[in-house]
Tab-separated table of N, CA, C and O in Angstrom:
chain	number	residue	atom	x	y	z
A	1	MET	N	170.604	-113.613	33.228
A	1	MET	CA	170.826	-112.282	33.751
A	1	MET	C	172.117	-112.264	34.565
A	1	MET	O	172.431	-113.216	35.264
A	2	ALA	N	172.826	-111.194	34.468
A	2	ALA	CA	174.096	-111.044	35.180
A	2	ALA	C	173.861	-110.913	36.685
A	2	ALA	O	172.851	-110.374	37.129
A	3	SER	N	174.810	-111.397	37.461
A	3	SER	CA	174.727	-111.276	38.919
A	3	SER	C	174.918	-109.812	39.329
A	3	SER	O	175.359	-108.979	38.524
A	4	ARG	N	174.615	-109.532	40.568
A	4	ARG	CA	174.809	-108.164	41.073
A	4	ARG	C	176.262	-107.737	40.940
A	4	ARG	O	176.559	-106.625	40.486
A	5	ASP	N	177.185	-108.616	41.304
A	5	ASP	CA	178.604	-108.266	41.207
A	5	ASP	C	179.018	-107.995	39.765
A	5	ASP	O	179.810	-107.091	39.499
A	6	GLN	N	178.492	-108.783	38.830
A	6	GLN	CA	178.804	-108.555	37.414
A	6	GLN	C	178.244	-107.217	36.936
A	6	GLN	O	178.897	-106.500	36.172
A	7	GLN	N	177.046	-106.878	37.398
A	7	GLN	CA	176.451	-105.599	37.025
A	7	GLN	C	177.256	-104.432	37.591
A	7	GLN	O	177.516	-103.452	36.894
A	8	VAL	N	177.659	-104.545	38.846
A	8	VAL	CA	178.462	-103.489	39.470
A	8	VAL	C	179.784	-103.340	38.727
A	8	VAL	O	180.211	-102.220	38.410
A	9	ARG	N	180.406	-104.439	38.435
A	9	ARG	CA	181.691	-104.397	37.712
A	9	ARG	C	181.537	-103.701	36.362
A	9	ARG	O	182.360	-102.870	35.975
A	10	GLU	N	180.479	-104.039	35.626
A	10	GLU	CA	180.264	-103.420	34.324
A	10	GLU	C	180.040	-101.913	34.456
A	10	GLU	O	180.576	-101.134	33.671
A	11	ILE	N	179.294	-101.507	35.469
A	11	ILE	CA	179.048	-100.076	35.679
A	11	ILE	C	180.342	-99.356	36.059
A	11	ILE	O	180.638	-98.281	35.543
A	12	VAL	N	181.116	-99.932	36.951
A	12	VAL	CA	182.381	-99.307	37.371
A	12	VAL	C	183.333	-99.177	36.181
A	12	VAL	O	183.909	-98.110	35.942
A	13	GLU	N	183.480	-100.250	35.418
A	13	GLU	CA	184.376	-100.195	34.264
A	13	GLU	C	183.807	-99.297	33.166
A	13	GLU	O	184.540	-98.536	32.542
A	14	GLY	N	182.508	-99.391	32.937
A	14	GLY	CA	181.894	-98.570	31.892
A	14	GLY	C	181.970	-97.093	32.193
A	14	GLY	O	182.292	-96.280	31.317
A	15	LEU	N	181.692	-96.722	33.443
A	15	LEU	CA	181.802	-95.316	33.824
A	15	LEU	C	183.247	-94.848	33.707
A	15	LEU	O	183.518	-93.754	33.194
A	16	GLY	N	184.174	-95.687	34.139
A	16	GLY	CA	185.592	-95.356	33.979
A	16	GLY	C	185.963	-95.181	32.520
A	16	GLY	O	186.688	-94.247	32.151
A	17	LEU	N	185.443	-96.048	31.673
A	17	LEU	CA	185.695	-95.943	30.235
A	17	LEU	C	185.147	-94.628	29.684
A	17	LEU	O	185.814	-93.946	28.909
A	18	GLY	N	183.949	-94.274	30.114
A	18	GLY	CA	183.366	-93.001	29.679
A	18	GLY	C	184.216	-91.819	30.115
A	18	GLY	O	184.411	-90.867	29.346
A	19	LEU	N	184.741	-91.869	31.326
A	19	LEU	CA	185.611	-90.796	31.809
A	19	LEU	C	186.886	-90.711	30.981
A	19	LEU	O	187.314	-89.616	30.597
A	20	VAL	N	187.487	-91.858	30.693
A	20	VAL	CA	188.695	-91.889	29.863
A	20	VAL	C	188.396	-91.293	28.490
A	20	VAL	O	189.173	-90.499	27.953
A	21	ALA	N	187.250	-91.659	27.925
A	21	ALA	CA	186.868	-91.128	26.607
A	21	ALA	C	186.681	-89.612	26.639
A	21	ALA	O	186.922	-88.931	25.646
A	22	LEU	N	186.278	-89.091	27.794
A	22	LEU	CA	186.124	-87.643	27.961
A	22	LEU	C	187.451	-86.945	28.265
A	22	LEU	O	187.507	-85.731	28.378
A	23	GLY	N	188.510	-87.716	28.430
A	23	GLY	CA	189.821	-87.144	28.719
A	23	GLY	C	190.107	-86.991	30.200
A	23	GLY	O	191.104	-86.386	30.582
A	24	ALA	N	189.252	-87.550	31.041
A	24	ALA	CA	189.459	-87.474	32.495
A	24	ALA	C	190.235	-88.716	32.934
A	24	ALA	O	189.788	-89.835	32.734
A	25	SER	N	191.387	-88.522	33.512
A	25	SER	CA	192.189	-89.658	33.953
A	25	SER	C	192.292	-89.743	35.475
A	25	SER	O	192.842	-90.706	36.000
A	26	ARG	N	191.751	-88.747	36.177
A	26	ARG	CA	191.820	-88.734	37.637
A	26	ARG	C	190.536	-88.137	38.213
A	26	ARG	O	190.000	-87.199	37.659
A	27	VAL	N	190.092	-88.725	39.320
A	27	VAL	CA	188.976	-88.165	40.072
A	27	VAL	C	189.304	-88.284	41.555
A	27	VAL	O	190.184	-89.056	41.941
A	28	THR	N	188.595	-87.555	42.361
A	28	THR	CA	188.788	-87.624	43.803
A	28	THR	C	188.545	-89.036	44.314
A	28	THR	O	187.806	-89.805	43.694
A	29	SER	N	189.121	-89.360	45.439
A	29	SER	CA	188.838	-90.649	46.068
A	29	SER	C	187.941	-90.465	47.293
A	29	SER	O	187.733	-91.407	48.051
A	30	GLN	N	187.400	-89.283	47.467
A	30	GLN	CA	186.495	-89.021	48.588
A	30	GLN	C	185.189	-89.776	48.390
A	30	GLN	O	184.450	-89.526	47.428
A	31	LYS	N	184.894	-90.681	49.295
A	31	LYS	CA	183.735	-91.562	49.182
A	31	LYS	C	182.447	-90.783	48.982
A	31	LYS	O	181.673	-91.069	48.067
A	32	ILE	N	182.179	-89.824	49.802
A	32	ILE	CA	180.911	-89.095	49.727
A	32	ILE	C	180.760	-88.365	48.394
A	32	ILE	O	179.682	-88.333	47.807
A	33	ASP	N	181.855	-87.806	47.895
A	33	ASP	CA	181.799	-87.096	46.617
A	33	ASP	C	181.531	-88.058	45.459
A	33	ASP	O	180.728	-87.760	44.573
A	34	LEU	N	182.202	-89.199	45.468
A	34	LEU	CA	181.984	-90.186	44.409
A	34	LEU	C	180.570	-90.744	44.457
A	34	LEU	O	179.922	-90.902	43.417
A	35	GLU	N	180.085	-91.043	45.647
A	35	GLU	CA	178.724	-91.571	45.776
A	35	GLU	C	177.690	-90.545	45.325
A	35	GLU	O	176.736	-90.890	44.629
A	36	PHE	N	177.873	-89.301	45.711
A	36	PHE	CA	176.930	-88.247	45.330
A	36	PHE	C	176.916	-88.072	43.815
A	36	PHE	O	175.853	-87.986	43.187
A	37	ALA	N	178.094	-88.042	43.212
A	37	ALA	CA	178.183	-87.879	41.756
A	37	ALA	C	177.580	-89.088	41.040
A	37	ALA	O	176.886	-88.933	40.026
A	38	PHE	N	177.815	-90.276	41.570
A	38	PHE	CA	177.233	-91.469	40.949
A	38	PHE	C	175.715	-91.431	41.036
A	38	PHE	O	175.026	-91.704	40.047
A	39	SER	N	175.177	-91.114	42.192
A	39	SER	CA	173.714	-91.057	42.352
A	39	SER	C	173.091	-90.076	41.365
A	39	SER	O	172.066	-90.361	40.748
A	40	TYR	N	173.719	-88.929	41.237
A	40	TYR	CA	173.237	-87.902	40.312
A	40	TYR	C	173.213	-88.442	38.879
A	40	TYR	O	172.213	-88.340	38.167
A	41	ALA	N	174.311	-89.035	38.448
A	41	ALA	CA	174.406	-89.546	37.077
A	41	ALA	C	173.485	-90.752	36.868
A	41	ALA	O	172.840	-90.865	35.821
A	42	TRP	N	173.418	-91.619	37.846
A	42	TRP	CA	172.622	-92.838	37.741
A	42	TRP	C	171.145	-92.522	37.541
A	42	TRP	O	170.467	-93.145	36.722
A	43	ARG	N	170.634	-91.560	38.281
A	43	ARG	CA	169.214	-91.194	38.173
A	43	ARG	C	168.872	-90.629	36.802
A	43	ARG	O	167.737	-90.695	36.370
A	44	ARG	N	169.828	-90.100	36.107
A	44	ARG	CA	169.589	-89.475	34.811
A	44	ARG	C	169.898	-90.393	33.623
A	44	ARG	O	169.510	-90.113	32.508
A	45	TRP	N	170.603	-91.481	33.879
A	45	TRP	CA	171.059	-92.351	32.797
A	45	TRP	C	169.913	-93.216	32.295
A	45	TRP	O	169.320	-93.988	33.065
A	46	PRO	N	169.568	-93.142	31.021
A	46	PRO	CA	168.421	-93.892	30.506
A	46	PRO	C	168.592	-95.415	30.497
A	46	PRO	O	167.626	-96.138	30.318
A	47	HIS	N	169.785	-95.916	30.736
A	47	HIS	CA	170.033	-97.359	30.701
A	47	HIS	C	170.113	-97.989	32.088
A	47	HIS	O	170.363	-99.193	32.206
A	48	ALA	N	169.888	-97.209	33.123
A	48	ALA	CA	170.006	-97.714	34.493
A	48	ALA	C	169.062	-98.882	34.762
A	48	ALA	O	169.421	-99.810	35.498
A	49	ASP	N	167.904	-98.880	34.147
A	49	ASP	CA	166.939	-99.960	34.397
A	49	ASP	C	167.418	-101.314	33.861
A	49	ASP	O	166.867	-102.353	34.215
A	50	GLN	N	168.450	-101.328	33.070
A	50	GLN	CA	168.993	-102.581	32.555
A	50	GLN	C	169.986	-103.219	33.534
A	50	GLN	O	170.611	-104.242	33.218
A	51	TYR	N	170.131	-102.605	34.698
A	51	TYR	CA	170.987	-103.113	35.771
A	51	TYR	C	170.125	-103.218	37.033
A	51	TYR	O	170.298	-102.460	37.988
A	52	PRO	N	169.169	-104.163	37.035
A	52	PRO	CA	168.171	-104.215	38.117
A	52	PRO	C	168.749	-104.466	39.501
A	52	PRO	O	168.202	-103.972	40.491
A	53	SER	N	169.833	-105.215	39.592
A	53	SER	CA	170.407	-105.479	40.915
A	53	SER	C	170.943	-104.206	41.552
A	53	SER	O	170.935	-104.071	42.774
A	54	ILE	N	171.401	-103.300	40.748
A	54	ILE	CA	171.880	-102.018	41.276
A	54	ILE	C	170.688	-101.124	41.588
A	54	ILE	O	170.618	-100.508	42.649
A	55	GLY	N	169.745	-101.064	40.673
A	55	GLY	CA	168.570	-100.216	40.861
A	55	GLY	C	167.731	-100.594	42.063
A	55	GLY	O	167.136	-99.730	42.706
A	56	ARG	N	167.661	-101.886	42.380
A	56	ARG	CA	166.866	-102.348	43.527
A	56	ARG	C	167.603	-102.210	44.851
A	56	ARG	O	166.999	-102.344	45.917
A	57	ALA	N	168.884	-101.973	44.807
A	57	ALA	CA	169.670	-101.871	46.048
A	57	ALA	C	169.218	-100.661	46.853
A	57	ALA	O	168.816	-99.637	46.288
A	58	SER	N	169.282	-100.778	48.163
A	58	SER	CA	168.883	-99.640	49.002
A	58	SER	C	169.856	-98.471	48.840
A	58	SER	O	169.461	-97.319	48.994
A	59	LYS	N	171.100	-98.764	48.512
A	59	LYS	CA	172.109	-97.723	48.318
A	59	LYS	C	172.959	-98.055	47.082
A	59	LYS	O	174.081	-98.547	47.202
A	60	PRO	N	172.441	-97.770	45.889
A	60	PRO	CA	173.217	-98.059	44.677
A	60	PRO	C	174.572	-97.355	44.673
A	60	PRO	O	175.559	-97.903	44.171
A	61	ASP	N	174.611	-96.158	45.255
A	61	ASP	CA	175.868	-95.414	45.287
A	61	ASP	C	176.925	-96.133	46.108
A	61	ASP	O	178.110	-96.103	45.781
A	62	ASN	N	176.509	-96.844	47.170
A	62	ASN	CA	177.455	-97.592	47.981
A	62	ASN	C	177.959	-98.820	47.236
A	62	ASN	O	179.136	-99.178	47.348
A	63	LEU	N	177.090	-99.453	46.451
A	63	LEU	CA	177.535	-100.567	45.605
A	63	LEU	C	178.610	-100.090	44.627
A	63	LEU	O	179.617	-100.762	44.411
A	64	PHE	N	178.366	-98.932	44.037
A	64	PHE	CA	179.348	-98.359	43.119
A	64	PHE	C	180.670	-98.117	43.844
A	64	PHE	O	181.735	-98.498	43.357
A	65	TRP	N	180.623	-97.500	45.002
A	65	TRP	CA	181.834	-97.218	45.787
A	65	TRP	C	182.612	-98.496	46.059
A	65	TRP	O	183.825	-98.557	45.871
A	66	ARG	N	181.912	-99.550	46.501
A	66	ARG	CA	182.587	-100.820	46.778
A	66	ARG	C	183.209	-101.390	45.503
A	66	ARG	O	184.306	-101.939	45.543
A	67	GLY	N	182.519	-101.242	44.381
A	67	GLY	CA	183.073	-101.707	43.111
A	67	GLY	C	184.337	-100.961	42.730
A	67	GLY	O	185.302	-101.552	42.226
A	68	VAL	N	184.353	-99.661	42.977
A	68	VAL	CA	185.542	-98.843	42.681
A	68	VAL	C	186.709	-99.276	43.560
A	68	VAL	O	187.830	-99.444	43.078
A	69	THR	N	186.456	-99.492	44.845
A	69	THR	CA	187.548	-99.855	45.752
A	69	THR	C	188.139	-101.219	45.432
A	69	THR	O	189.296	-101.484	45.749
A	70	ARG	N	187.365	-102.079	44.779
A	70	ARG	CA	187.856	-103.412	44.403
A	70	ARG	C	188.468	-103.439	43.004
A	70	ARG	O	189.030	-104.444	42.592
A	71	SER	N	188.342	-102.361	42.293
A	71	SER	CA	188.715	-102.322	40.882
A	71	SER	C	190.151	-102.731	40.614
A	71	SER	O	190.414	-103.560	39.742
A	72	GLU	N	191.089	-102.169	41.344
A	72	GLU	CA	192.493	-102.430	41.006
A	72	GLU	C	192.946	-103.846	41.339
A	72	GLU	O	193.999	-104.274	40.891
A	73	ARG	N	192.141	-104.592	42.081
A	73	ARG	CA	192.503	-105.977	42.411
A	73	ARG	C	191.931	-106.988	41.414
A	73	ARG	O	192.255	-108.163	41.486
A	74	ARG	N	191.085	-106.529	40.510
A	74	ARG	CA	190.479	-107.456	39.548
A	74	ARG	C	191.506	-107.892	38.508
A	74	ARG	O	192.176	-107.072	37.906
A	75	LYS	N	191.568	-109.175	38.282
A	75	LYS	CA	192.557	-109.723	37.350
A	75	LYS	C	192.164	-109.536	35.886
A	75	LYS	O	193.018	-109.366	35.043
A	76	SER	N	190.897	-109.574	35.574
A	76	SER	CA	190.495	-109.488	34.170
A	76	SER	C	189.842	-108.147	33.825
A	76	SER	O	189.099	-108.051	32.861
A	77	ALA	N	190.134	-107.124	34.593
A	77	ALA	CA	189.562	-105.801	34.333
A	77	ALA	C	190.172	-105.191	33.077
A	77	ALA	O	191.323	-105.436	32.739
A	78	VAL	N	189.384	-104.384	32.408
A	78	VAL	CA	189.841	-103.652	31.232
A	78	VAL	C	190.152	-102.202	31.622
A	78	VAL	O	191.142	-101.631	31.193
A	79	ILE	N	189.283	-101.643	32.455
A	79	ILE	CA	189.456	-100.291	32.996
A	79	ILE	C	189.643	-100.422	34.503
A	79	ILE	O	188.877	-101.119	35.165
A	80	VAL	N	190.637	-99.756	35.039
A	80	VAL	CA	190.943	-99.881	36.465
A	80	VAL	C	190.964	-98.505	37.108
A	80	VAL	O	191.457	-97.535	36.532
A	81	TRP	N	190.415	-98.442	38.330
A	81	TRP	CA	190.485	-97.254	39.174
A	81	TRP	C	191.560	-97.549	40.216
A	81	TRP	O	191.376	-98.416	41.068
A	82	ARG	N	192.696	-96.858	40.158
A	82	ARG	CA	193.805	-97.104	41.090
A	82	ARG	C	193.937	-95.937	42.062
A	82	ARG	O	194.068	-94.793	41.643
A	83	GLY	N	193.928	-96.254	43.357
A	83	GLY	CA	194.129	-95.229	44.366
A	83	GLY	C	195.516	-94.632	44.262
A	83	GLY	O	196.495	-95.370	44.150
A	84	ASP	N	195.575	-93.293	44.271
A	84	ASP	CA	196.859	-92.620	44.106
A	84	ASP	C	196.801	-91.236	44.753
A	84	ASP	O	196.234	-90.311	44.187
A	85	ARG	N	197.349	-91.112	45.952
A	85	ARG	CA	197.474	-89.829	46.648
A	85	ARG	C	196.166	-89.028	46.727
A	85	ARG	O	196.096	-87.889	46.296
A	86	GLY	N	195.131	-89.633	47.264
A	86	GLY	CA	193.873	-88.920	47.464
A	86	GLY	C	192.998	-88.840	46.228
A	86	GLY	O	191.984	-88.155	46.227
A	87	GLU	N	193.388	-89.543	45.194
A	87	GLU	CA	192.609	-89.564	43.961
A	87	GLU	C	192.571	-90.992	43.430
A	87	GLU	O	193.306	-91.847	43.895
A	88	TYR	N	191.710	-91.186	42.450
A	88	TYR	CA	191.750	-92.414	41.673
A	88	TYR	C	192.275	-92.062	40.300
A	88	TYR	O	191.774	-91.142	39.652
A	89	ALA	N	193.298	-92.795	39.876
A	89	ALA	CA	193.785	-92.705	38.502
A	89	ALA	C	192.993	-93.745	37.723
A	89	ALA	O	192.913	-94.911	38.131
A	90	ILE	N	192.390	-93.339	36.628
A	90	ILE	CA	191.544	-94.230	35.845
A	90	ILE	C	192.188	-94.441	34.484
A	90	ILE	O	192.596	-93.482	33.830
A	91	GLY	N	192.277	-95.685	34.079
A	91	GLY	CA	192.865	-95.953	32.770
A	91	GLY	C	192.682	-97.379	32.335
A	91	GLY	O	192.205	-98.225	33.094
A	92	THR	N	193.067	-97.642	31.108
A	92	THR	CA	192.993	-98.998	30.581
A	92	THR	C	194.152	-99.817	31.136
A	92	THR	O	195.206	-99.272	31.462
A	93	VAL	N	193.933	-101.089	31.245
A	93	VAL	CA	194.961	-101.989	31.754
A	93	VAL	C	196.092	-102.132	30.742
A	93	VAL	O	197.253	-102.221	31.104
A	94	HIS	N	195.752	-102.134	29.472
A	94	HIS	CA	196.741	-102.316	28.417
A	94	HIS	C	197.165	-100.965	27.849
A	94	HIS	O	196.327	-100.203	27.362
A	95	ASP	N	198.442	-100.667	27.925
A	95	ASP	CA	198.959	-99.410	27.383
A	95	ASP	C	198.625	-99.298	25.901
A	95	ASP	O	198.730	-100.268	25.154
A	96	GLY	N	198.243	-98.116	25.517
A	96	GLY	CA	197.957	-97.856	24.117
A	96	GLY	C	196.539	-98.156	23.690
A	96	GLY	O	196.142	-97.829	22.584
A	97	TRP	N	195.752	-98.796	24.580
A	97	TRP	CA	194.367	-99.068	24.222
A	97	TRP	C	193.575	-97.778	24.229
A	97	TRP	O	193.719	-96.943	25.115
A	98	MET	N	192.732	-97.636	23.262
A	98	MET	CA	191.809	-96.509	23.183
A	98	MET	C	190.452	-96.986	23.706
A	98	MET	O	190.191	-98.189	23.733
A	99	PRO	N	189.582	-96.061	24.119
A	99	PRO	CA	188.255	-96.470	24.590
A	99	PRO	C	187.523	-97.383	23.599
A	99	PRO	O	186.845	-98.323	24.008
A	100	GLU	N	187.693	-97.130	22.322
A	100	GLU	CA	187.032	-97.945	21.305
A	100	GLU	C	187.510	-99.399	21.344
A	100	GLU	O	186.773	-100.315	20.969
A	101	ASP	N	188.741	-99.613	21.790
A	101	ASP	CA	189.289	-100.965	21.890
A	101	ASP	C	188.690	-101.727	23.067
A	101	ASP	O	188.568	-102.950	23.020
A	102	ALA	N	188.333	-101.027	24.111
A	102	ALA	CA	187.892	-101.655	25.354
A	102	ALA	C	186.382	-101.826	25.461
A	102	ALA	O	185.911	-102.703	26.187
A	103	VAL	N	185.617	-101.020	24.772
A	103	VAL	CA	184.169	-100.983	24.992
A	103	VAL	C	183.496	-102.332	24.776
A	103	VAL	O	182.631	-102.733	25.565
A	104	GLY	N	183.867	-103.067	23.765
A	104	GLY	CA	183.236	-104.355	23.495
A	104	GLY	C	183.562	-105.429	24.510
A	104	GLY	O	182.818	-106.395	24.659
A	105	ILE	N	184.647	-105.264	25.226
A	105	ILE	CA	185.044	-106.239	26.237
A	105	ILE	C	184.252	-106.033	27.522
A	105	ILE	O	183.937	-106.974	28.237
A	106	ILE	N	183.893	-104.793	27.798
A	106	ILE	CA	183.168	-104.471	29.024
A	106	ILE	C	181.739	-104.996	28.986
A	106	ILE	O	181.211	-105.473	29.980
A	107	GLY	N	181.080	-104.875	27.858
A	107	GLY	CA	179.696	-105.336	27.756
A	107	GLY	C	179.100	-104.948	26.418
A	107	GLY	O	179.824	-104.732	25.446
A	108	ASP	N	177.790	-104.848	26.388
A	108	ASP	CA	177.082	-104.573	25.147
A	108	ASP	C	176.736	-103.103	24.925
A	108	ASP	O	176.131	-102.760	23.918
A	109	ARG	N	177.082	-102.246	25.838
A	109	ARG	CA	176.772	-100.817	25.707
A	109	ARG	C	177.671	-100.181	24.655
A	109	ARG	O	178.835	-100.566	24.483
A	110	LEU	N	177.165	-99.164	24.021
A	110	LEU	CA	177.960	-98.350	23.102
A	110	LEU	C	178.833	-97.386	23.900
A	110	LEU	O	178.464	-96.985	25.020
A	111	LEU	N	179.926	-96.976	23.336
A	111	LEU	CA	180.797	-96.012	23.996
A	111	LEU	C	180.025	-94.729	24.310
A	111	LEU	O	180.179	-94.156	25.389
A	112	SER	N	179.175	-94.294	23.418
A	112	SER	CA	178.400	-93.066	23.644
A	112	SER	C	177.499	-93.175	24.873
A	112	SER	O	177.247	-92.180	25.556
A	113	GLU	N	177.029	-94.372	25.186
A	113	GLU	CA	176.189	-94.557	26.367
A	113	GLU	C	177.009	-94.417	27.647
A	113	GLU	O	176.551	-93.827	28.633
A	114	TRP	N	178.228	-94.941	27.632
A	114	TRP	CA	179.116	-94.779	28.797
A	114	TRP	C	179.538	-93.317	28.936
A	114	TRP	O	179.641	-92.803	30.054
A	115	VAL	N	179.774	-92.663	27.826
A	115	VAL	CA	180.146	-91.238	27.864
A	115	VAL	C	179.000	-90.419	28.447
A	115	VAL	O	179.228	-89.485	29.219
A	116	SER	N	177.782	-90.773	28.130
A	116	SER	CA	176.618	-90.072	28.683
A	116	SER	C	176.594	-90.184	30.209
A	116	SER	O	176.392	-89.190	30.916
A	117	LEU	N	176.796	-91.394	30.734
A	117	LEU	CA	176.841	-91.586	32.191
A	117	LEU	C	178.000	-90.806	32.799
A	117	LEU	O	177.849	-90.119	33.815
A	118	ALA	N	179.156	-90.879	32.166
A	118	ALA	CA	180.360	-90.210	32.678
A	118	ALA	C	180.235	-88.692	32.627
A	118	ALA	O	180.774	-87.996	33.493
A	119	THR	N	179.535	-88.170	31.647
A	119	THR	CA	179.371	-86.716	31.533
A	119	THR	C	178.636	-86.159	32.745
A	119	THR	O	179.077	-85.184	33.359
A	120	ASP	N	177.523	-86.792	33.115
A	120	ASP	CA	176.782	-86.337	34.297
A	120	ASP	C	177.578	-86.557	35.574
A	120	ASP	O	177.562	-85.724	36.481
A	121	PHE	N	178.290	-87.674	35.655
A	121	PHE	CA	179.123	-87.965	36.817
A	121	PHE	C	180.192	-86.887	36.986
A	121	PHE	O	180.348	-86.312	38.069
A	122	ARG	N	180.894	-86.600	35.927
A	122	ARG	CA	181.968	-85.588	35.981
A	122	ARG	C	181.402	-84.205	36.265
A	122	ARG	O	181.993	-83.432	37.035
A	123	GLU	N	180.282	-83.883	35.652
A	123	GLU	CA	179.644	-82.580	35.892
A	123	GLU	C	179.338	-82.390	37.380
A	123	GLU	O	179.605	-81.345	37.950
A	124	ARG	N	178.799	-83.425	38.010
A	124	ARG	CA	178.468	-83.329	39.434
A	124	ARG	C	179.726	-83.260	40.281
A	124	ARG	O	179.788	-82.509	41.230
A	125	LEU	N	180.743	-84.035	39.934
A	125	LEU	CA	182.009	-83.980	40.683
A	125	LEU	C	182.611	-82.589	40.616
A	125	LEU	O	183.106	-82.067	41.611
A	126	GLU	N	182.605	-81.993	39.425
A	126	GLU	CA	183.171	-80.661	39.267
A	126	GLU	C	182.369	-79.632	40.056
A	126	GLU	O	182.934	-78.650	40.535
A	127	GLY	N	181.073	-79.869	40.223
A	127	GLY	CA	180.246	-78.979	41.014
A	127	GLY	C	180.506	-79.079	42.504
A	127	GLY	O	180.249	-78.146	43.253
A	128	ILE	N	181.042	-80.222	42.942
A	128	ILE	CA	181.340	-80.446	44.352
A	128	ILE	C	182.687	-79.859	44.724
A	128	ILE	O	182.856	-79.221	45.744
A	129	VAL	N	183.663	-80.134	43.895
A	129	VAL	CA	185.058	-79.793	44.202
A	129	VAL	C	185.320	-78.316	44.102
A	129	VAL	O	184.730	-77.544	43.490
């Protein structure tokens, strides 16, 4: 079984991948907004139970936030969240990569599963902003 940090990393990259696939390249960097949107999407995502270290955490949304803030420093990341003027710019590390190119590197989830998580996340963010 993957460690908690590995699970958080996969969720951060996978959600970012889903956002990229939806055409979203930027989101707010406001902690409370990101945590609220993550909690909303996480509770609805049918695959959340496959990440037990996150699900058992007292504050899964805070784990996600910490994973996002560490994203741009990861050396082997495929999808990176980079802080940029009050927002996070989200994209692939390699120019020209499409979501289909990155999905298999992140883990075993299908792109459609990440898009499902990202859809609820983005919907909640848009409802906040």
